[in-house]
Amino acid sequence: MKALVLAGGAGTRLRPITHTSAKQLVPVANKPVLFYGLEAIATAGITDVGIVVGDTFGEISDAVGDGSKFGLDVSYIPQPKPLGLAHAVLVARRYLGEDDFIMYLGDNFVVGGIEGPIRDFRAARPDAHLLLTHVSDPRSFGVAELDASGQVCGLEEKPAHPRSDLALVGVYLFSPAIHEAVRAIKPSWRGELEITDAVQWLIDAGRDVRSTQITGYWKDTGNVADMLEVNRLVLEATEPRCDGLVDEHSDLIGRVWVEEGAEVRNSRVVGPAVIGARAVVAGSYVGPFTSIAEDCLVEDSEVEFSIVLRGASISGVRRIEASLIGRHARVTSAPPVPHAHRLVLGDHSKAQISS
């Protein structure tokens, strides 16, 4: 069995961060989301991985390399334009050959691993096996409908009036039968080749399509709120560890990881939290569920329930919470007069200001 990992796409819901960075490389607890998926694939015993890449190929390949650090053999498959998940299967046809494969969306986060579904697929070898989960608003997802016996009988992509609340998790298991299906379908109203249409083609053709409803945690980390929630979840499992320097005037409370080369001076850090390598926290408060990446500076400030990316600096700011601060961003206090706000915001940014 091979793995097909999708790491293209524009990441529009994470702008402006994704104007300059691949969405799959935005870190959760100081590790790119993509790495969690690659580790899960390796843990499941799959070693041959094809990564479908687009405009951010250079950044993805620099981060992942040949896959050896994950115990994987990685190949890169270019997708000229993000024309849908089924299109990704089309462009990967030569790489996949006649092997069964798991398709894993690189910006998805699945707690509990994928060993169980892979084991079930190998035992029964249906034409497709889908992972499903209940969601509060299925209109934003591919949605599966089950019949009275629990078999998948229908699929819709982002329906206005969903027939169920079972969303497709971004993990799919396929036999080579899927190749005939993706060649047979037409682009949807979105102009994309939808994987839901391809699986529906299999159902209509009488092929064996099965599903598993996962009970563990799953998130599509496509927006800031979901990124912060996944960061919170991962940090919950953080073990206290100090590989850096913490002076006698500082307090580390709870599950705090201070990475090698980091410095905490005259500060209070309440876990779960992680302070990245070579970061400096001085005269500040870092609250729970916060990830400070490598080479950051936080001084005379308060930060809580936030993700601060590599090389960012926060200085003299009374309170920051529920925020995603981009790489090498600078956040400073405003001068006391005049009472005005000076902003430089990327496209599609959101700002909340107390007047």
Short mmCIF file of C-alpha atoms in Angstrom, two decimals:
data_model
loop_
_atom_site.label_atom_id
_atom_site.label_comp_id
_atom_site.label_asym_id
_atom_site.label_seq_id
_atom_site.Cartn_x
_atom_site.Cartn_y
_atom_site.Cartn_z
CA MET A 1 0.00 0.00 0.00
CA LYS A 2 1.13 3.52 -0.82
CA ALA A 3 0.12 6.91 0.59
CA LEU A 4 -0.92 9.97 -1.40
CA VAL A 5 -0.58 13.14 0.66
CA LEU A 6 -2.15 16.33 -0.69
CA ALA A 7 -0.05 19.40 0.04
CA GLY A 8 -1.13 21.81 -2.69
CA GLY A 9 -3.95 24.34 -2.43
CA ALA A 10 -3.87 28.05 -1.74
CA GLY A 11 -4.98 28.07 1.91
CA THR A 12 -7.19 31.12 1.41
CA ARG A 13 -8.86 30.76 4.81
CA LEU A 14 -5.49 31.24 6.54
CA ARG A 15 -4.53 34.43 4.75
CA PRO A 16 -2.45 36.52 5.16
CA ILE A 17 -0.25 33.77 6.69
CA THR A 18 -0.50 31.65 3.54
CA HIS A 19 0.47 34.48 1.21
CA THR A 20 4.06 33.61 2.16
CA SER A 21 3.85 30.10 3.62
CA ALA A 22 2.29 26.75 2.75
CA LYS A 23 -0.77 26.09 4.92
CA GLN A 24 0.43 22.55 5.61
CA LEU A 25 3.58 23.95 7.25
CA VAL A 26 1.86 26.25 9.75
CA PRO A 27 3.01 24.79 13.07
CA VAL A 28 0.93 23.22 15.81
CA ALA A 29 2.88 23.03 19.10
CA ASN A 30 5.91 24.14 17.07
CA LYS A 31 5.64 21.29 14.53
CA PRO A 32 4.10 21.66 11.04
CA VAL A 33 0.63 20.13 10.66
CA LEU A 34 1.90 18.12 7.67
CA PHE A 35 4.44 16.33 9.87
CA TYR A 36 1.71 14.87 12.10
CA GLY A 37 0.12 13.23 9.06
CA LEU A 38 3.44 11.87 7.78
CA GLU A 39 4.20 10.44 11.21
CA ALA A 40 0.78 8.77 11.34
CA ILE A 41 1.41 7.20 7.92
CA ALA A 42 4.82 5.89 9.04
CA THR A 43 3.33 4.52 12.26
CA ALA A 44 0.75 2.63 10.20
CA GLY A 45 3.58 0.82 8.40
CA ILE A 46 3.36 2.58 5.04
CA THR A 47 6.70 3.75 3.64
CA ASP A 48 6.06 4.81 0.03
CA VAL A 49 4.54 8.30 0.01
CA GLY A 50 3.72 10.56 -2.91
CA ILE A 51 3.17 14.21 -1.97
CA VAL A 52 1.05 16.21 -4.41
CA VAL A 53 2.43 19.76 -4.53
CA GLY A 54 1.56 23.05 -6.19
CA ASP A 55 3.06 26.52 -6.00
CA THR A 56 4.61 25.85 -2.57
CA PHE A 57 6.60 22.83 -3.79
CA GLY A 58 9.95 24.38 -2.84
CA GLU A 59 8.90 25.08 0.73
CA ILE A 60 7.29 21.64 1.18
CA SER A 61 10.32 19.80 -0.24
CA ASP A 62 12.73 21.82 1.90
CA ALA A 63 10.78 20.85 5.01
CA VAL A 64 10.15 17.17 4.22
CA GLY A 65 13.18 16.30 2.10
CA ASP A 66 13.34 12.70 0.94
CA GLY A 67 11.21 11.59 3.90
CA SER A 68 14.01 9.64 5.59
CA LYS A 69 13.64 11.54 8.87
CA PHE A 70 10.11 10.12 9.09
CA GLY A 71 11.17 6.64 7.95
CA LEU A 72 9.50 7.25 4.58
CA ASP A 73 10.48 7.22 0.92
CA VAL A 74 8.91 10.42 -0.45
CA SER A 75 8.27 11.34 -4.09
CA TYR A 76 6.85 14.67 -5.23
CA ILE A 77 4.00 14.87 -7.73
CA PRO A 78 3.30 18.29 -9.30
CA GLN A 79 -0.29 19.42 -9.70
CA PRO A 80 -0.31 22.45 -12.04
CA LYS A 81 -3.54 23.82 -10.56
CA PRO A 82 -5.62 22.78 -7.51
CA LEU A 83 -8.49 21.32 -9.53
CA GLY A 84 -9.94 19.02 -6.89
CA LEU A 85 -9.08 15.92 -4.89
CA ALA A 86 -10.04 13.58 -7.72
CA HIS A 87 -7.74 15.56 -10.02
CA ALA A 88 -4.90 14.87 -7.57
CA VAL A 89 -5.56 11.15 -8.02
CA LEU A 90 -5.45 11.65 -11.79
CA VAL A 91 -2.07 13.37 -11.76
CA ALA A 92 -0.69 10.70 -9.40
CA ARG A 93 -1.79 7.80 -11.64
CA ARG A 94 1.70 6.80 -12.76
CA TYR A 95 3.07 6.90 -9.22
CA LEU A 96 0.20 4.89 -7.72
CA GLY A 97 0.23 2.18 -10.40
CA GLU A 98 -2.02 -0.73 -9.43
CA ASP A 99 -1.39 -0.42 -5.69
CA ASP A 100 -3.99 0.20 -3.02
CA PHE A 101 -3.43 3.58 -1.38
CA ILE A 102 -4.48 5.90 1.38
CA MET A 103 -5.17 9.52 0.44
CA TYR A 104 -4.43 11.91 3.28
CA LEU A 105 -5.09 15.67 3.20
CA GLY A 106 -1.95 17.37 4.47
CA ASP A 107 -3.76 20.03 6.51
CA ASN A 108 -5.92 17.52 8.43
CA PHE A 109 -5.30 16.45 11.99
CA VAL A 110 -6.57 13.06 13.18
CA VAL A 111 -6.09 11.96 16.78
CA GLY A 112 -5.87 8.24 17.40
CA GLY A 113 -3.93 7.31 14.29
CA ILE A 114 -5.03 5.52 11.13
CA GLU A 115 -3.81 2.00 11.86
CA GLY A 116 -7.33 0.69 12.59
CA PRO A 117 -8.98 1.82 9.32
CA ILE A 118 -5.97 0.57 7.32
CA ARG A 119 -6.16 -2.81 9.04
CA ASP A 120 -9.90 -3.05 8.27
CA PHE A 121 -9.32 -2.07 4.64
CA ARG A 122 -6.59 -4.64 4.15
CA ALA A 123 -8.77 -7.36 5.68
CA ALA A 124 -11.91 -6.68 3.57
CA ARG A 125 -10.38 -4.89 0.54
CA PRO A 126 -13.43 -2.88 -0.55
CA ASP A 127 -13.11 -0.52 -3.50
CA ALA A 128 -13.24 2.47 -1.17
CA HIS A 129 -13.27 2.99 2.58
CA LEU A 130 -14.22 6.41 3.97
CA LEU A 131 -13.58 7.90 7.40
CA LEU A 132 -16.59 9.83 8.71
CA THR A 133 -17.34 11.95 11.74
CA HIS A 134 -20.34 13.88 13.06
CA VAL A 135 -20.07 17.68 12.66
CA SER A 136 -22.29 20.55 13.76
CA ASP A 137 -22.41 22.25 10.35
CA PRO A 138 -21.95 19.74 7.50
CA ARG A 139 -22.49 22.38 4.80
CA SER A 140 -18.74 23.05 4.73
CA PHE A 141 -17.75 19.44 4.07
CA GLY A 142 -18.26 16.45 1.88
CA VAL A 143 -21.24 14.66 3.44
CA ALA A 144 -22.09 10.95 3.45
CA GLU A 145 -25.54 9.41 3.67
CA LEU A 146 -25.90 5.90 5.09
CA ASP A 147 -28.74 3.45 4.45
CA ALA A 148 -30.58 1.45 7.12
CA SER A 149 -27.83 -1.17 7.16
CA GLY A 150 -25.10 1.44 7.65
CA GLN A 151 -23.72 1.24 4.10
CA VAL A 152 -22.74 4.41 2.24
CA CYS A 153 -25.52 5.12 -0.26
CA GLY A 154 -24.88 8.74 -1.24
CA LEU A 155 -22.32 11.55 -1.13
CA GLU A 156 -22.55 15.32 -1.58
CA GLU A 157 -19.87 18.00 -1.66
CA LYS A 158 -20.66 21.03 0.52
CA PRO A 159 -24.45 20.65 0.17
CA ALA A 160 -26.76 23.57 0.93
CA HIS A 161 -29.22 21.13 2.51
CA PRO A 162 -27.23 18.20 3.94
CA ARG A 163 -28.94 14.82 4.23
CA SER A 164 -26.85 13.89 7.27
CA ASP A 165 -24.32 15.35 9.68
CA LEU A 166 -21.62 12.83 8.73
CA ALA A 167 -18.67 14.65 7.21
CA LEU A 168 -15.86 13.00 5.29
CA VAL A 169 -12.63 13.21 7.24
CA GLY A 170 -9.70 14.01 4.97
CA VAL A 171 -8.52 10.38 4.92
CA TYR A 172 -9.63 7.96 2.19
CA LEU A 173 -8.63 4.36 1.38
CA PHE A 174 -8.86 3.18 -2.22
CA SER A 175 -8.25 0.18 -4.41
CA PRO A 176 -7.16 0.79 -8.03
CA ALA A 177 -10.88 0.91 -8.94
CA ILE A 178 -10.84 4.61 -8.08
CA HIS A 179 -8.79 5.36 -11.21
CA GLU A 180 -11.67 4.39 -13.49
CA ALA A 181 -14.00 6.54 -11.39
CA VAL A 182 -11.90 9.73 -11.52
CA ARG A 183 -11.61 9.38 -15.30
CA ALA A 184 -15.37 9.01 -15.65
CA ILE A 185 -16.58 12.09 -13.74
CA LYS A 186 -16.96 15.70 -14.93
CA PRO A 187 -15.99 18.91 -13.09
CA SER A 188 -18.52 20.11 -10.53
CA TRP A 189 -20.13 23.55 -10.40
CA ARG A 190 -16.95 24.65 -8.59
CA GLY A 191 -14.88 23.67 -11.64
CA GLU A 192 -13.19 20.87 -9.72
CA LEU A 193 -13.09 17.10 -10.00
CA GLU A 194 -14.67 16.12 -6.68
CA ILE A 195 -13.61 12.95 -4.91
CA THR A 196 -17.20 12.67 -3.63
CA ASP A 197 -18.40 12.41 -7.26
CA ALA A 198 -15.81 9.70 -7.93
CA VAL A 199 -16.89 7.66 -4.91
CA GLN A 200 -20.54 8.19 -5.88
CA TRP A 201 -19.65 6.77 -9.30
CA LEU A 202 -18.33 3.67 -7.56
CA ILE A 203 -21.55 3.36 -5.54
CA ASP A 204 -23.72 3.77 -8.65
CA ALA A 205 -21.62 1.12 -10.40
CA GLY A 206 -22.36 -1.33 -7.61
CA ARG A 207 -18.84 -1.31 -6.21
CA ASP A 208 -18.07 -1.98 -2.55
CA VAL A 209 -17.85 1.30 -0.59
CA ARG A 210 -17.54 1.10 3.18
CA SER A 211 -17.01 3.56 6.01
CA THR A 212 -15.82 3.94 9.58
CA GLN A 213 -17.09 6.58 11.97
CA ILE A 214 -14.12 7.79 13.96
CA THR A 215 -14.56 8.56 17.63
CA GLY A 216 -11.28 10.39 18.12
CA TYR A 217 -10.62 14.04 17.47
CA TRP A 218 -10.41 15.39 13.91
CA LYS A 219 -9.91 18.88 12.54
CA ASP A 220 -9.44 20.44 9.15
CA THR A 221 -6.90 23.11 10.12
CA GLY A 222 -8.00 25.44 7.35
CA ASN A 223 -8.76 28.48 9.48
CA VAL A 224 -7.32 30.29 12.49
CA ALA A 225 -9.93 29.08 14.99
CA ASP A 226 -9.28 25.45 14.08
CA MET A 227 -5.51 25.96 14.20
CA LEU A 228 -5.78 27.34 17.73
CA GLU A 229 -8.04 24.47 18.78
CA VAL A 230 -5.65 21.83 17.46
CA ASN A 231 -2.75 23.65 19.09
CA ARG A 232 -4.65 23.49 22.38
CA LEU A 233 -5.29 19.78 21.97
CA VAL A 234 -1.67 18.90 21.18
CA LEU A 235 -0.33 21.02 24.02
CA GLU A 236 -2.59 19.12 26.43
CA ALA A 237 -0.21 16.18 26.01
CA THR A 238 2.93 18.26 26.61
CA GLU A 239 5.28 16.97 29.29
CA PRO A 240 7.17 19.52 31.40
CA ARG A 241 10.74 19.83 30.17
CA CYS A 242 13.40 22.49 30.37
CA ASP A 243 16.30 22.35 27.93
CA GLY A 244 16.87 26.11 27.96
CA LEU A 245 17.68 28.78 30.52
CA VAL A 246 15.14 29.88 33.14
CA ASP A 247 16.36 32.44 35.68
CA GLU A 248 15.56 32.52 39.38
CA HIS A 249 13.03 35.32 38.92
CA SER A 250 10.83 33.24 36.61
CA ASP A 251 8.11 30.68 37.27
CA LEU A 252 7.17 27.72 35.08
CA ILE A 253 3.79 26.40 36.15
CA GLY A 254 2.31 23.15 34.87
CA ARG A 255 3.23 21.48 31.58
CA VAL A 256 5.78 23.85 30.05
CA TRP A 257 8.44 22.84 27.54
CA VAL A 258 11.36 25.25 27.18
CA GLU A 259 13.35 24.11 24.15
CA GLU A 260 17.12 24.16 23.80
CA GLY A 261 18.63 27.62 23.58
CA ALA A 262 15.48 29.40 24.76
CA GLU A 263 15.65 31.92 27.61
CA VAL A 264 12.95 32.82 30.13
CA ARG A 265 13.84 35.83 32.27
CA ASN A 266 11.76 37.53 34.94
CA SER A 267 8.62 35.94 33.51
CA ARG A 268 5.75 33.64 34.33
CA VAL A 269 4.82 30.81 31.95
CA VAL A 270 1.67 28.80 32.69
CA GLY A 271 1.27 25.57 30.77
CA PRO A 272 0.49 23.80 28.71
CA ALA A 273 2.84 25.87 26.61
CA VAL A 274 6.01 25.56 24.56
CA ILE A 275 8.83 28.07 24.20
CA GLY A 276 10.80 27.37 21.02
CA ALA A 277 14.53 27.09 20.49
CA ARG A 278 16.45 30.36 20.85
CA ALA A 279 13.28 32.26 21.78
CA VAL A 280 13.49 34.89 24.51
CA VAL A 281 10.68 35.60 26.97
CA ALA A 282 11.54 38.56 29.21
CA GLY A 283 9.41 40.43 31.74
CA SER A 284 6.31 38.76 30.34
CA TYR A 285 3.41 36.41 30.99
CA VAL A 286 2.81 33.47 28.64
CA GLY A 287 -0.50 31.78 29.37
CA PRO A 288 -1.94 28.33 28.69
CA PHE A 289 -2.26 26.87 25.17
CA THR A 290 0.43 29.09 23.69
CA SER A 291 3.16 28.05 21.26
CA ILE A 292 6.10 30.41 20.90
CA ALA A 293 8.20 29.25 17.92
CA GLU A 294 11.96 29.42 17.49
CA ASP A 295 13.83 32.75 17.44
CA CYS A 296 10.87 34.74 18.81
CA LEU A 297 11.03 37.62 21.27
CA VAL A 298 8.32 38.31 23.83
CA GLU A 299 9.15 41.17 26.18
CA ASP A 300 7.03 43.20 28.60
CA SER A 301 3.91 41.56 27.18
CA GLU A 302 1.11 39.07 27.89
CA VAL A 303 0.23 36.27 25.45
CA GLU A 304 -2.32 33.49 25.91
CA PHE A 305 -4.07 30.86 23.73
CA SER A 306 -2.05 31.87 20.70
CA ILE A 307 0.42 30.64 18.09
CA VAL A 308 3.47 32.82 17.47
CA LEU A 309 5.49 31.79 14.42
CA ARG A 310 9.23 31.81 13.85
CA GLY A 311 11.13 35.04 14.35
CA ALA A 312 8.13 37.13 15.47
CA SER A 313 8.50 39.76 18.19
CA ILE A 314 5.95 41.09 20.67
CA SER A 315 7.01 44.04 22.75
CA GLY A 316 5.17 46.18 25.29
CA VAL A 317 1.72 44.78 24.53
CA ARG A 318 -0.61 44.43 27.50
CA ARG A 319 -2.66 41.46 26.28
CA ILE A 320 -2.79 39.19 23.22
CA GLU A 321 -5.09 36.18 23.08
CA ALA A 322 -6.63 33.81 20.50
CA SER A 323 -4.16 35.08 17.90
CA LEU A 324 -1.97 33.72 15.11
CA ILE A 325 1.15 35.86 14.65
CA GLY A 326 3.06 35.28 11.41
CA ARG A 327 6.75 34.72 10.84
CA HIS A 328 8.95 37.73 11.60
CA ALA A 329 5.90 39.85 12.41
CA ARG A 330 6.42 42.72 14.83
CA VAL A 331 3.76 43.64 17.38
CA THR A 332 4.43 46.71 19.52
CA SER A 333 2.50 49.07 21.73
CA ALA A 334 1.05 52.18 20.13
CA PRO A 335 2.28 55.61 21.27
CA PRO A 336 0.00 57.19 23.90
CA VAL A 337 -0.93 60.15 21.68
CA PRO A 338 -2.56 60.74 19.33
CA HIS A 339 -5.30 58.19 20.05
CA ALA A 340 -5.19 56.44 16.71
CA HIS A 341 -4.51 52.99 15.36
CA ARG A 342 -1.85 52.41 12.74
CA LEU A 343 -2.30 49.14 10.84
CA VAL A 344 -0.61 47.21 8.06
CA LEU A 345 -2.87 44.20 7.39
CA GLY A 346 -2.68 41.57 4.68
CA ASP A 347 -5.51 40.75 2.33
CA HIS A 348 -8.57 39.22 4.05
CA SER A 349 -7.23 40.08 7.51
CA LYS A 350 -9.49 40.61 10.51
CA ALA A 351 -8.70 43.10 13.27
CA GLN A 352 -10.54 43.78 16.54
CA ILE A 353 -9.79 47.12 18.17
CA SER A 354 -11.12 48.53 21.42
CA SER A 355 -11.63 52.26 20.96
#
